[in-house]
Coordinates of C-alpha atoms and ligand atoms in Angstrom, one line a residue:
M77 CA -30.1 -42.0 32.6
A78 CA -29.4 -41.2 36.2
N79 CA -30.0 -38.8 39.0
P80 CA -26.5 -37.2 39.3
L81 CA -27.0 -35.5 42.7
Y82 CA -28.6 -38.5 44.4
D83 CA -26.2 -41.0 42.8
N84 CA -23.1 -39.1 44.0
L85 CA -24.3 -38.2 47.4
I86 CA -26.0 -41.4 48.4
S87 CA -25.8 -44.4 46.0
K88 CA -22.1 -44.2 45.3
N89 CA -21.2 -43.5 48.9
S90 CA -18.2 -45.6 49.8
N91 CA -18.9 -45.6 53.5
K92 CA -21.9 -47.9 53.6
N93 CA -21.9 -49.5 57.0
T94 CA -20.1 -47.1 59.3
C95 CA -21.9 -44.4 61.1
F96 CA -23.0 -41.5 59.0
L97 CA -25.3 -39.2 61.0
E98 CA -25.3 -39.0 64.7
Q99 CA -27.6 -36.8 66.9
S100 CA -27.6 -36.6 70.7
G101 CA -30.3 -38.9 72.2
K102 CA -30.7 -40.9 69.0
A103 CA -29.2 -44.1 67.6
A104 CA -26.5 -43.2 65.0
V105 CA -27.5 -43.9 61.4
S106 CA -25.3 -45.7 58.9
F107 CA -25.5 -44.9 55.2
C108 CA -27.2 -48.2 54.6
Q109 CA -30.0 -47.4 57.1
F110 CA -30.1 -43.9 55.8
S111 CA -30.7 -45.0 52.2
E112 CA -33.3 -47.5 53.2
S113 CA -35.2 -44.8 55.1
T114 CA -34.8 -42.5 52.1
N115 CA -36.4 -45.1 49.9
Q116 CA -39.3 -45.4 52.2
V117 CA -39.8 -41.6 52.3
A118 CA -39.4 -41.4 48.5
N119 CA -42.2 -44.0 48.2
L120 CA -44.4 -41.9 50.5
L121 CA -43.8 -38.7 48.5
V122 CA -44.8 -40.5 45.3
K123 CA -47.9 -41.9 47.1
Y124 CA -48.8 -38.3 47.9
G125 CA -48.6 -37.4 44.3
L126 CA -45.1 -36.1 43.9
Q127 CA -44.1 -35.8 40.2
P128 CA -40.6 -34.9 38.9
G129 CA -40.1 -31.1 39.3
D130 CA -42.7 -30.8 42.2
R131 CA -41.6 -28.9 45.3
V132 CA -41.5 -30.4 48.8
A133 CA -41.5 -27.6 51.3
V134 CA -40.4 -28.1 54.9
Q135 CA -40.5 -26.0 58.0
A136 CA -39.4 -28.4 60.8
A137 CA -36.7 -28.8 63.4
K138 CA -33.3 -30.0 62.5
T139 CA -33.5 -33.7 62.8
I140 CA -32.0 -36.7 60.9
E141 CA -35.6 -37.3 59.5
I142 CA -35.5 -34.0 57.6
I143 CA -32.2 -34.9 56.0
I144 CA -33.8 -38.2 55.0
L145 CA -36.6 -36.1 53.5
Y146 CA -34.1 -34.0 51.6
A147 CA -32.4 -37.0 50.1
A148 CA -35.8 -38.6 49.3
T149 CA -37.0 -35.5 47.6
I150 CA -33.9 -35.5 45.3
Q151 CA -34.3 -39.3 44.7
A152 CA -37.9 -38.9 43.7
G153 CA -37.1 -36.1 41.3
G154 CA -38.5 -33.4 43.5
V155 CA -37.3 -29.9 44.4
F156 CA -36.4 -29.4 48.1
L157 CA -37.6 -26.1 49.7
S158 CA -36.5 -25.6 53.3
L159 CA -37.8 -22.8 55.4
N160 CA -36.5 -21.1 58.5
T161 CA -38.2 -22.6 61.5
D162 CA -38.6 -19.2 63.0
Y163 CA -40.8 -17.8 60.1
K164 CA -44.2 -16.7 61.3
K165 CA -47.5 -17.7 59.7
D166 CA -47.7 -14.9 57.2
E167 CA -44.1 -15.4 56.1
V168 CA -44.7 -19.2 55.5
A169 CA -48.0 -18.5 53.7
Y170 CA -46.1 -16.3 51.2
F171 CA -43.7 -19.1 50.4
L172 CA -46.4 -21.7 50.1
K173 CA -48.4 -19.5 47.7
D174 CA -45.4 -18.7 45.6
A175 CA -43.9 -22.2 45.4
K176 CA -47.1 -24.3 45.5
P177 CA -45.4 -27.3 46.9
R178 CA -47.0 -30.7 46.4
I179 CA -46.2 -31.7 49.9
F180 CA -45.5 -29.5 53.0
V181 CA -43.9 -30.9 56.1
C182 CA -44.2 -28.9 59.3
D183 CA -44.3 -29.3 63.1
P184 CA -47.6 -30.7 64.3
Y185 CA -48.3 -27.5 66.3
K186 CA -48.2 -25.4 63.1
V187 CA -50.7 -27.5 61.2
E188 CA -53.7 -25.5 62.5
D189 CA -52.2 -22.2 61.4
L190 CA -51.2 -23.3 57.9
K191 CA -53.7 -25.9 56.8
K192 CA -55.9 -23.3 55.1
V193 CA -53.2 -21.9 52.9
A194 CA -51.8 -25.3 52.2
S195 CA -55.1 -26.5 50.9
Q196 CA -55.5 -23.3 48.8
V197 CA -52.4 -24.3 46.9
D198 CA -53.3 -28.0 47.0
S199 CA -50.4 -29.0 49.2
K200 CA -50.7 -32.2 51.3
I201 CA -49.4 -31.7 54.9
L202 CA -47.2 -34.2 56.7
T203 CA -45.7 -33.6 60.1
A204 CA -42.3 -33.9 61.9
D205 CA -41.7 -32.6 65.4
A206 CA -38.5 -31.6 67.2
H207 CA -37.6 -35.3 67.6
G208 CA -38.5 -36.2 64.0
K209 CA -41.7 -37.8 65.1
G210 CA -45.0 -37.3 63.2
S211 CA -46.9 -38.5 60.2
L212 CA -43.8 -38.3 57.9
L213 CA -42.0 -40.9 59.9
S214 CA -45.0 -43.1 60.9
E215 CA -46.4 -43.3 57.3
A216 CA -42.9 -43.8 55.8
N217 CA -42.3 -46.7 58.1
L218 CA -45.2 -48.5 56.3
M219 CA -43.7 -48.1 52.9
S220 CA -41.4 -50.3 50.8
K221 CA -37.7 -50.1 51.4
I222 CA -37.1 -50.3 47.7
F223 CA -37.4 -47.3 45.4
N224 CA -36.3 -46.8 41.8
T225 CA -34.5 -43.5 41.7
V226 CA -36.1 -41.1 39.3
D227 CA -33.9 -39.9 36.4
R228 CA -32.9 -36.3 36.4
K229 CA -30.8 -34.2 34.1
P230 CA -27.9 -32.1 35.4
D231 CA -29.9 -28.9 34.5
D232 CA -33.1 -30.0 36.3
L233 CA -34.0 -28.3 39.6
A234 CA -33.0 -29.9 42.9
A235 CA -33.8 -27.1 45.3
L236 CA -35.6 -23.8 45.7
L237 CA -34.1 -21.6 48.4
Y238 CA -35.7 -18.2 49.2
T239 CA -33.6 -15.1 49.7
S240 CA -35.1 -11.8 50.6
G241 CA -34.5 -8.8 48.4
T242 CA -34.2 -5.1 48.5
T243 CA -37.9 -4.7 47.4
G244 CA -38.9 -6.7 50.5
R245 CA -40.3 -9.6 48.4
S246 CA -38.5 -12.9 48.8
K247 CA -37.2 -14.6 45.7
G248 CA -36.9 -18.3 45.2
A249 CA -33.4 -19.2 43.9
M250 CA -33.7 -22.1 41.5
L251 CA -30.7 -24.5 42.1
T252 CA -30.1 -27.3 39.7
Q253 CA -28.7 -30.7 40.3
N254 CA -25.4 -29.6 38.7
N255 CA -25.2 -26.3 40.7
L256 CA -25.2 -28.4 43.9
L257 CA -23.1 -31.3 42.8
S258 CA -20.4 -29.3 41.0
N259 CA -19.9 -27.1 44.1
A260 CA -19.9 -30.1 46.5
K261 CA -17.2 -31.8 44.3
T262 CA -15.1 -28.6 44.1
L263 CA -15.3 -28.0 47.9
K264 CA -14.6 -31.6 48.8
K265 CA -11.5 -31.6 46.7
L266 CA -10.3 -28.2 47.8
W267 CA -10.9 -28.7 51.6
Q268 CA -9.7 -32.4 51.3
V269 CA -12.8 -33.8 53.0
T270 CA -12.6 -37.6 53.3
K271 CA -14.4 -40.4 54.9
S272 CA -12.1 -40.1 57.9
D273 CA -13.5 -36.7 58.7
I274 CA -15.9 -36.0 61.6
L275 CA -17.9 -32.9 61.0
I276 CA -19.5 -30.9 63.8
H277 CA -22.8 -29.7 62.2
A278 CA -24.3 -26.9 64.3
L279 CA -25.7 -24.8 61.5
P280 CA -29.4 -24.6 60.6
I281 CA -30.4 -26.8 57.6
F282 CA -32.6 -24.3 55.8
H283 CA -29.7 -22.3 54.2
T284 CA -27.0 -23.0 51.7
H285 CA -24.3 -23.1 54.4
G286 CA -25.7 -25.9 56.6
L287 CA -27.6 -27.8 53.9
F288 CA -25.3 -27.7 50.9
V289 CA -21.8 -26.5 51.9
A290 CA -21.7 -28.7 55.0
L291 CA -24.0 -31.6 54.3
N292 CA -23.5 -32.2 50.6
T293 CA -19.8 -32.0 50.9
A294 CA -19.7 -34.4 53.9
M295 CA -22.1 -36.9 52.1
L296 CA -20.1 -36.8 48.9
A297 CA -17.0 -37.6 50.9
G298 CA -18.7 -40.2 53.1
A299 CA -17.6 -38.3 56.2
K300 CA -19.4 -38.7 59.6
V301 CA -21.7 -35.9 60.6
N302 CA -22.4 -35.0 64.3
F303 CA -25.7 -33.3 64.2
I304 CA -26.3 -30.6 66.9
P305 CA -29.8 -29.1 66.7
K306 CA -28.5 -25.5 67.1
F307 CA -25.3 -23.7 68.2
D308 CA -24.7 -24.9 71.7
I309 CA -21.3 -24.0 73.1
D310 CA -21.1 -26.8 75.6
E311 CA -21.9 -29.5 73.0
I312 CA -19.4 -28.1 70.6
I313 CA -16.7 -27.9 73.2
E314 CA -17.5 -31.4 74.3
R315 CA -17.2 -32.7 70.7
L316 CA -14.1 -30.7 69.5
H317 CA -11.7 -33.2 70.9
A318 CA -13.0 -36.1 68.8
S319 CA -13.8 -34.2 65.6
T320 CA -11.9 -33.0 62.6
L321 CA -14.1 -30.4 60.9
L322 CA -16.3 -27.4 61.9
M323 CA -18.2 -25.1 59.6
G324 CA -19.7 -22.0 61.1
V325 CA -20.6 -18.3 60.8
P326 CA -18.3 -15.8 62.5
T327 CA -20.5 -15.7 65.6
F328 CA -19.5 -19.4 66.2
Y329 CA -15.9 -18.3 66.4
T330 CA -16.4 -15.2 68.6
R331 CA -18.4 -17.3 71.0
L332 CA -15.8 -20.0 71.1
L333 CA -13.1 -17.5 71.8
A334 CA -15.1 -16.1 74.6
D335 CA -15.0 -19.5 76.3
Y336 CA -12.0 -20.3 78.4
R337 CA -12.2 -24.0 77.5
L338 CA -11.1 -23.3 73.9
T339 CA -7.4 -24.3 73.9
E340 CA -4.8 -25.8 71.6
E341 CA -5.1 -29.1 73.5
L342 CA -8.9 -29.2 72.9
T343 CA -8.5 -28.7 69.2
K344 CA -5.5 -30.8 68.5
N345 CA -7.4 -33.4 66.5
M346 CA -9.2 -30.8 64.5
R347 CA -8.1 -30.6 60.9
L348 CA -10.1 -27.6 59.6
F349 CA -12.2 -24.7 60.9
I350 CA -14.2 -23.0 58.1
S351 CA -16.1 -19.6 58.4
G352 CA -18.5 -18.0 56.0
S353 CA -21.9 -16.3 55.4
A354 CA -20.7 -13.0 57.0
P355 CA -17.4 -11.2 57.4
L356 CA -14.9 -12.7 59.8
L357 CA -13.0 -9.9 61.5
S358 CA -9.2 -10.2 61.1
E359 CA -8.9 -9.9 64.9
T360 CA -11.1 -13.0 65.3
H361 CA -9.0 -14.9 62.8
E362 CA -5.7 -13.8 64.5
E363 CA -6.9 -14.4 68.1
F364 CA -8.2 -17.9 67.1
T365 CA -4.7 -18.7 65.7
K366 CA -3.1 -17.5 68.9
R367 CA -5.4 -19.6 71.1
T368 CA -5.5 -22.8 69.1
G369 CA -2.7 -22.8 66.5
H370 CA -5.4 -23.1 63.8
H371 CA -5.9 -20.7 60.9
I372 CA -9.6 -20.4 60.2
L373 CA -10.3 -20.9 56.5
E374 CA -12.7 -18.1 55.3
R375 CA -14.8 -18.6 52.2
Y376 CA -17.5 -16.6 50.4
G377 CA -20.7 -17.5 48.7
M378 CA -24.4 -16.8 48.5
T379 CA -27.7 -18.7 48.0
E380 CA -27.8 -17.9 44.3
T381 CA -24.2 -18.9 43.5
N382 CA -23.3 -21.5 46.1
M383 CA -19.6 -21.0 47.1
I384 CA -17.6 -18.6 45.0
T385 CA -14.2 -18.1 46.6
S386 CA -12.2 -19.8 49.3
N387 CA -8.9 -19.3 51.1
P388 CA -6.5 -22.2 50.3
Y389 CA -6.2 -25.4 52.2
H390 CA -2.5 -25.3 51.7
G391 CA -1.0 -21.9 51.6
E392 CA -1.8 -18.6 53.2
R393 CA -5.2 -18.2 54.7
R394 CA -5.2 -14.4 54.7
P395 CA -7.2 -12.7 57.4
G396 CA -9.7 -10.2 56.1
T397 CA -10.0 -11.9 52.7
V398 CA -12.2 -14.6 51.3
G399 CA -9.5 -16.1 49.2
K400 CA -9.5 -16.9 45.5
P401 CA -12.2 -18.0 43.0
L402 CA -12.9 -21.8 43.2
A403 CA -11.4 -23.9 40.4
D404 CA -14.5 -24.0 38.2
V405 CA -15.7 -20.5 39.0
Q406 CA -15.1 -17.3 37.0
M407 CA -15.2 -14.0 38.9
K408 CA -14.5 -10.4 38.1
I409 CA -14.7 -7.0 39.7
T410 CA -16.6 -4.5 37.6
D411 CA -17.9 -1.0 37.5
P412 CA -21.4 -1.4 38.9
E413 CA -23.0 0.9 36.3
T414 CA -21.3 -0.3 33.1
G415 CA -20.1 -3.8 33.9
T416 CA -16.6 -2.9 32.7
E417 CA -13.8 -4.7 34.5
M418 CA -11.9 -2.6 37.1
A419 CA -8.2 -2.4 37.4
E420 CA -6.5 -4.5 40.0
G421 CA -6.9 -3.2 43.5
E422 CA -10.0 -1.0 42.6
I423 CA -13.3 -1.5 44.4
G424 CA -16.2 -2.7 42.3
M425 CA -19.1 -5.1 41.9
I426 CA -18.3 -8.8 42.3
E427 CA -19.7 -10.8 39.3
V428 CA -19.7 -14.6 39.0
R429 CA -20.1 -17.2 36.3
G430 CA -19.8 -20.9 36.4
P431 CA -21.6 -24.3 37.0
N432 CA -22.3 -23.1 40.6
V433 CA -24.6 -20.2 39.5
F434 CA -28.3 -20.7 39.8
K435 CA -30.8 -20.9 37.0
G436 CA -32.8 -17.8 38.0
Y437 CA -35.6 -16.7 40.3
W438 CA -38.7 -18.8 40.5
N439 CA -41.5 -17.1 38.5
M440 CA -39.5 -13.9 38.2
P441 CA -38.0 -13.8 34.7
D442 CA -37.7 -10.0 34.7
K443 CA -35.9 -9.9 38.1
T444 CA -33.6 -12.7 36.9
A445 CA -32.8 -10.8 33.7
L446 CA -31.9 -7.7 35.7
E447 CA -29.3 -9.6 37.8
F448 CA -27.5 -11.2 35.0
R449 CA -25.2 -9.6 32.4
K450 CA -25.6 -10.8 28.8
T451 CA -22.4 -12.7 29.1
G452 CA -23.9 -14.9 31.8
Y453 CA -22.2 -13.2 34.8
F454 CA -24.4 -12.9 37.9
I455 CA -24.3 -9.6 39.7
T456 CA -23.8 -10.4 43.4
G457 CA -24.5 -7.0 44.9
D458 CA -21.3 -7.4 47.0
L459 CA -18.5 -4.9 46.5
G460 CA -14.9 -6.2 46.6
K461 CA -11.3 -5.7 45.4
L462 CA -8.6 -8.1 44.4
S463 CA -5.0 -8.1 45.6
S464 CA -2.1 -8.4 43.2
D465 CA -1.9 -12.1 44.0
G466 CA -5.6 -12.7 43.5
Y467 CA -7.1 -12.7 47.0
L468 CA -10.6 -11.1 47.2
S469 CA -11.6 -8.8 50.0
I470 CA -15.3 -7.9 50.4
V471 CA -15.4 -4.3 51.3
G472 CA -19.2 -3.6 51.4
R473 CA -22.5 -4.3 49.7
E474 CA -24.4 -2.3 47.2
K475 CA -27.6 -4.0 48.3
D476 CA -29.3 -2.6 51.4
L477 CA -28.7 -5.7 53.5
I478 CA -28.0 -6.4 57.2
I479 CA -26.2 -9.7 58.1
S480 CA -27.0 -10.6 61.7
G481 CA -25.3 -13.7 63.0
G482 CA -25.2 -15.0 59.4
Y483 CA -28.9 -14.4 58.7
N484 CA -29.8 -11.8 56.0
V485 CA -32.2 -9.1 56.8
Y486 CA -33.5 -6.8 54.1
P487 CA -34.5 -3.5 55.8
K488 CA -37.4 -2.9 53.4
E489 CA -39.2 -6.0 54.6
V490 CA -39.0 -4.9 58.2
E491 CA -39.8 -1.2 57.4
D492 CA -43.0 -2.3 55.5
I493 CA -44.2 -4.1 58.6
L494 CA -43.4 -1.3 61.0
N495 CA -45.1 1.2 58.7
E496 CA -48.3 -0.7 59.0
L497 CA -48.6 0.5 62.6
N498 CA -50.6 3.7 63.0
Q499 CA -48.3 5.2 65.6
I500 CA -45.4 5.2 63.1
D501 CA -45.2 7.7 60.3
E502 CA -41.9 6.5 58.9
A503 CA -39.4 3.8 59.8
A504 CA -35.8 3.3 58.7
V505 CA -34.2 0.0 59.5
F506 CA -30.4 -0.4 59.5
G507 CA -27.6 -2.5 61.0
I508 CA -25.1 -1.4 63.7
Q509 CA -22.0 -3.2 64.8
D510 CA -22.6 -6.0 67.3
N511 CA -19.8 -8.0 69.0
D512 CA -21.8 -11.2 69.0
L513 CA -23.8 -11.1 65.8
G514 CA -21.5 -8.9 63.6
E515 CA -24.4 -6.6 62.9
R516 CA -27.6 -6.1 64.9
V517 CA -30.9 -4.9 63.4
V518 CA -32.2 -1.5 64.8
A519 CA -34.9 1.0 63.7
A520 CA -35.2 4.7 63.6
L521 CA -38.8 5.9 63.9
V522 CA -40.7 9.0 63.2
L523 CA -44.0 9.0 65.0
E524 CA -47.3 10.2 63.7
N525 CA -48.0 13.8 65.1
D526 CA -50.6 12.9 67.7
K527 CA -49.0 9.6 68.8
N528 CA -46.8 8.5 71.7
F529 CA -44.1 5.9 71.4
N530 CA -45.5 2.5 72.5
R531 CA -42.5 0.1 72.3
R532 CA -44.4 -2.8 73.7
K533 CA -47.1 -2.5 71.0
I534 CA -44.5 -2.4 68.2
E535 CA -42.6 -5.4 69.6
V536 CA -45.8 -7.5 69.9
F537 CA -46.7 -6.6 66.3
A538 CA -43.2 -7.3 64.9
N539 CA -43.2 -10.6 66.8
E540 CA -46.4 -11.6 65.2
K541 CA -45.3 -10.8 61.7
L542 CA -41.5 -11.4 61.5
A543 CA -39.1 -14.1 62.4
R544 CA -37.2 -13.2 65.6
Y545 CA -33.8 -12.5 63.9
K546 CA -35.5 -9.8 61.7
Q547 CA -37.0 -7.9 64.6
P548 CA -35.2 -4.7 65.6
K549 CA -33.4 -5.1 68.9
E550 CA -33.5 -1.3 69.5
Y551 CA -35.7 1.6 68.5
F552 CA -34.7 5.2 68.2
V553 CA -37.4 7.9 68.0
L554 CA -36.4 10.9 65.8
D555 CA -38.2 14.1 64.7
S556 CA -37.3 13.3 61.1
L557 CA -35.1 11.0 59.1
P558 CA -31.9 12.3 57.6
R559 CA -32.3 12.5 53.8
N560 CA -30.1 13.5 50.9
S561 CA -31.1 16.1 48.2
M562 CA -32.9 13.3 46.3
G563 CA -35.0 12.6 49.3
K564 CA -33.3 9.2 50.0
V565 CA -32.9 8.2 53.7
Q566 CA -29.2 8.4 54.6
K567 CA -28.7 5.1 56.5
N568 CA -24.9 5.8 56.8
E569 CA -25.8 8.9 58.8
L570 CA -28.0 6.8 61.0
R571 CA -25.4 4.1 61.4
K572 CA -22.8 6.7 62.4
R573 CA -25.1 8.4 64.8
F574 CA -26.3 5.3 66.6
S575 CA -23.3 3.0 66.4
S576 CA -21.8 4.3 69.6
Ligands
MLC633 C1 -31.0 -15.9 67.0 N1 -31.5 -14.7 67.3 C2 -31.0 -13.8 66.5 C3 -30.1 -14.6 65.6 N2 -30.2 -15.9 66.0 N3 -31.2 -12.5 66.4 C4 -30.5 -11.9 65.4 N4 -29.7 -12.5 64.6 C5 -29.5 -13.8 64.7 N5 -28.6 -14.5 63.8 C6 -32.5 -14.3 68.3 C7 -33.0 -15.5 69.1 O1 -34.3 -15.8 68.5 C8 -33.1 -15.0 70.5 O2 -34.2 -14.2 70.6 C9 -32.0 -14.1 70.6 O3 -31.7 -13.6 69.3 C10 -30.8 -14.7 71.3 O4 -30.6 -15.9 70.7 P1 -29.3 -16.8 71.0 O5 -29.7 -18.0 71.8 O6 -28.2 -16.0 71.5 O7 -29.0 -17.2 69.5 P2 -28.7 -18.5 68.9 O8 -29.9 -19.4 68.9 O9 -27.5 -19.1 69.7 O10 -28.3 -18.2 67.4 C11 -27.3 -17.4 67.0 C12 -26.6 -18.1 65.9 C13 -27.6 -18.5 64.8 C14 -25.6 -17.1 65.3 C15 -25.8 -19.3 66.3 O11 -28.3 -17.3 64.4 C16 -27.1 -19.2 63.7 O12 -26.9 -20.4 63.7 N6 -26.8 -18.5 62.6 C17 -26.4 -19.1 61.3 C18 -27.1 -18.6 60.2 C19 -26.7 -19.3 58.9 O13 -26.7 -20.5 58.8 N7 -26.5 -18.6 57.9 C20 -26.1 -19.1 56.5 C21 -26.9 -18.4 55.4 S1 -26.3 -19.0 53.9 P3 -35.0 -14.0 72.0 O14 -35.2 -12.6 72.1 O15 -36.3 -14.8 71.8 O16 -34.2 -14.6 73.1 C22 -25.3 -17.8 53.3 C23 -24.4 -18.2 52.1 C24 -23.1 -18.5 52.6 O17 -25.2 -16.8 53.9 O18 -22.1 -17.9 52.1 O19 -23.0 -19.3 53.5
AMP634 P1 -27.4 -15.4 51.5 O1 -28.2 -14.6 50.5 O2 -28.1 -15.7 52.7 O3 -26.9 -16.5 50.8 O4 -26.2 -14.5 51.8 C1 -25.2 -14.2 50.9 C2 -24.4 -13.0 51.3 O5 -23.6 -13.3 52.5 C3 -23.4 -12.6 50.3 O6 -23.9 -11.9 49.2 C4 -22.4 -11.8 51.1 O7 -22.9 -10.4 51.3 C5 -22.5 -12.5 52.5 N1 -21.3 -13.3 52.7 C6 -21.2 -14.7 52.5 N2 -19.9 -15.1 52.9 C7 -19.3 -14.0 53.3 C8 -17.9 -13.7 53.8 N3 -17.1 -14.7 54.0 N4 -17.6 -12.5 54.1 C9 -18.5 -11.4 53.9 N5 -19.7 -11.6 53.5 C10 -20.1 -12.9 53.2

């Protein structure tokens, strides 16, 4: 027996003594040190009662310690659940109640807010602050450096990542050992990641992109990872010269292009720039090539499926497309209603099947059944078309979703919060074009008859209830919302009207 994910990412790592993770202001960590610390944390998790299949939830700053926690959770047979550090108390409470983690790791300053709900679901709290310090580290330091890795089967769960949905209720995507491992192996091979690579890691670690696409692939290859807590243009520019790989959302690239220091000379040691999580404009791709000589490689994926398509490493990286299905992934474009395959070049629903596709939504068998065809294809909710030579272009989304700087915002969730305010009769939340974030969240409001618009009050309430990136950046007050004959709010009308 074995633990396929842990064995491949950590135990079999060929780069034992050289530096693996480096973070400004901290000593670099070699793989040997990393796996010793992982053993200690795994022992601690077990001491706190972790059984195979139990969840370990974390809402803490991006530090090496949290990556150690991730590896330790996998090693101890647990299921890793990472939460956006910006989520507010009520948002976190929902995830804790739904996932019932055995252990919850959070910043010490959040303990007071969350200890009640944690105890209701019988979660033990450990802490880690912005420097990785807290009870997680101090207690782990007292544990043995030897741990017998817990056996797991390829189909056992390794992670639970929440994605919001059109109903406003977040769903936990159950990701197995093999979902994560197969995708990491495929990407490592396709993008030719090796132990000579130096990855600039500036993405958050609570999403597929930063946690799995970037980290799993780098760990599998034994590459070095430069950990930057968040996107910081100066730190990225400073590191570009001595790095080979960058993975980012399109905002990374538009921000880099806006900086005069981005030149061909600065990027001459870089091997690959990868973009994903949101559409990369053709202009961004082309301008980047003009400035640096590099063709950004755009790929496409989602939490439920890991990565689905990628532009090639060798061969044409075609602007405005997300490339071709990965080697072990089956993809087709279908009629959204019937599921029948569309003719080449026609727009339809993107459906996916393969070892990358998740096992279903946590505690939501009915929702899971709705999103899979009987043939095992997962219905992504993204609309696309294929070129005659097999490149996929994403042309829209059937789901009512805004992608702001790579973060997904489902309007329904924000509308539900705004509708709680008694000055608001109705709210419609939608996205408009934004040069920095791709799309920006805004809201059209119809006020209650006798009420005046009190923006400050709305902002304070939204700030209490919703992570910052979900909060509308603008509000438009209307007499009524545009509706079609079925009574459905016409968000396209709103987008057209307010885009300028
Ligand atoms: C930050 N803010 C955002 C925001 N990020 N608002 C809307 N959308 C966002 N994405 C808020 C901040 O809280 C701040 O609020 C204000 O906007 C300005 O912040 P900033 O300093 O300019 O933003 P910054 O911290 O630099 O972050 C921008 C960013 C970041 C784009 C670098 O959002 C980011 O790293 N995004 C990556 C998301 C990601 O990893 N997605 C992958 C999902 S997985 P104020 O008002 O307090 O100042 C997936 C699958 C796949 O999609 O295929 O990969
Ligand atoms: P998430 O649920 O956070 O994993 O986001 C997944 C969604 O991001 C997908 O369903 C797509 O709508 C979008 N997405 C990911 N990569 C791309 C890309 N390269 N181009 C356009 N949209 C993308």
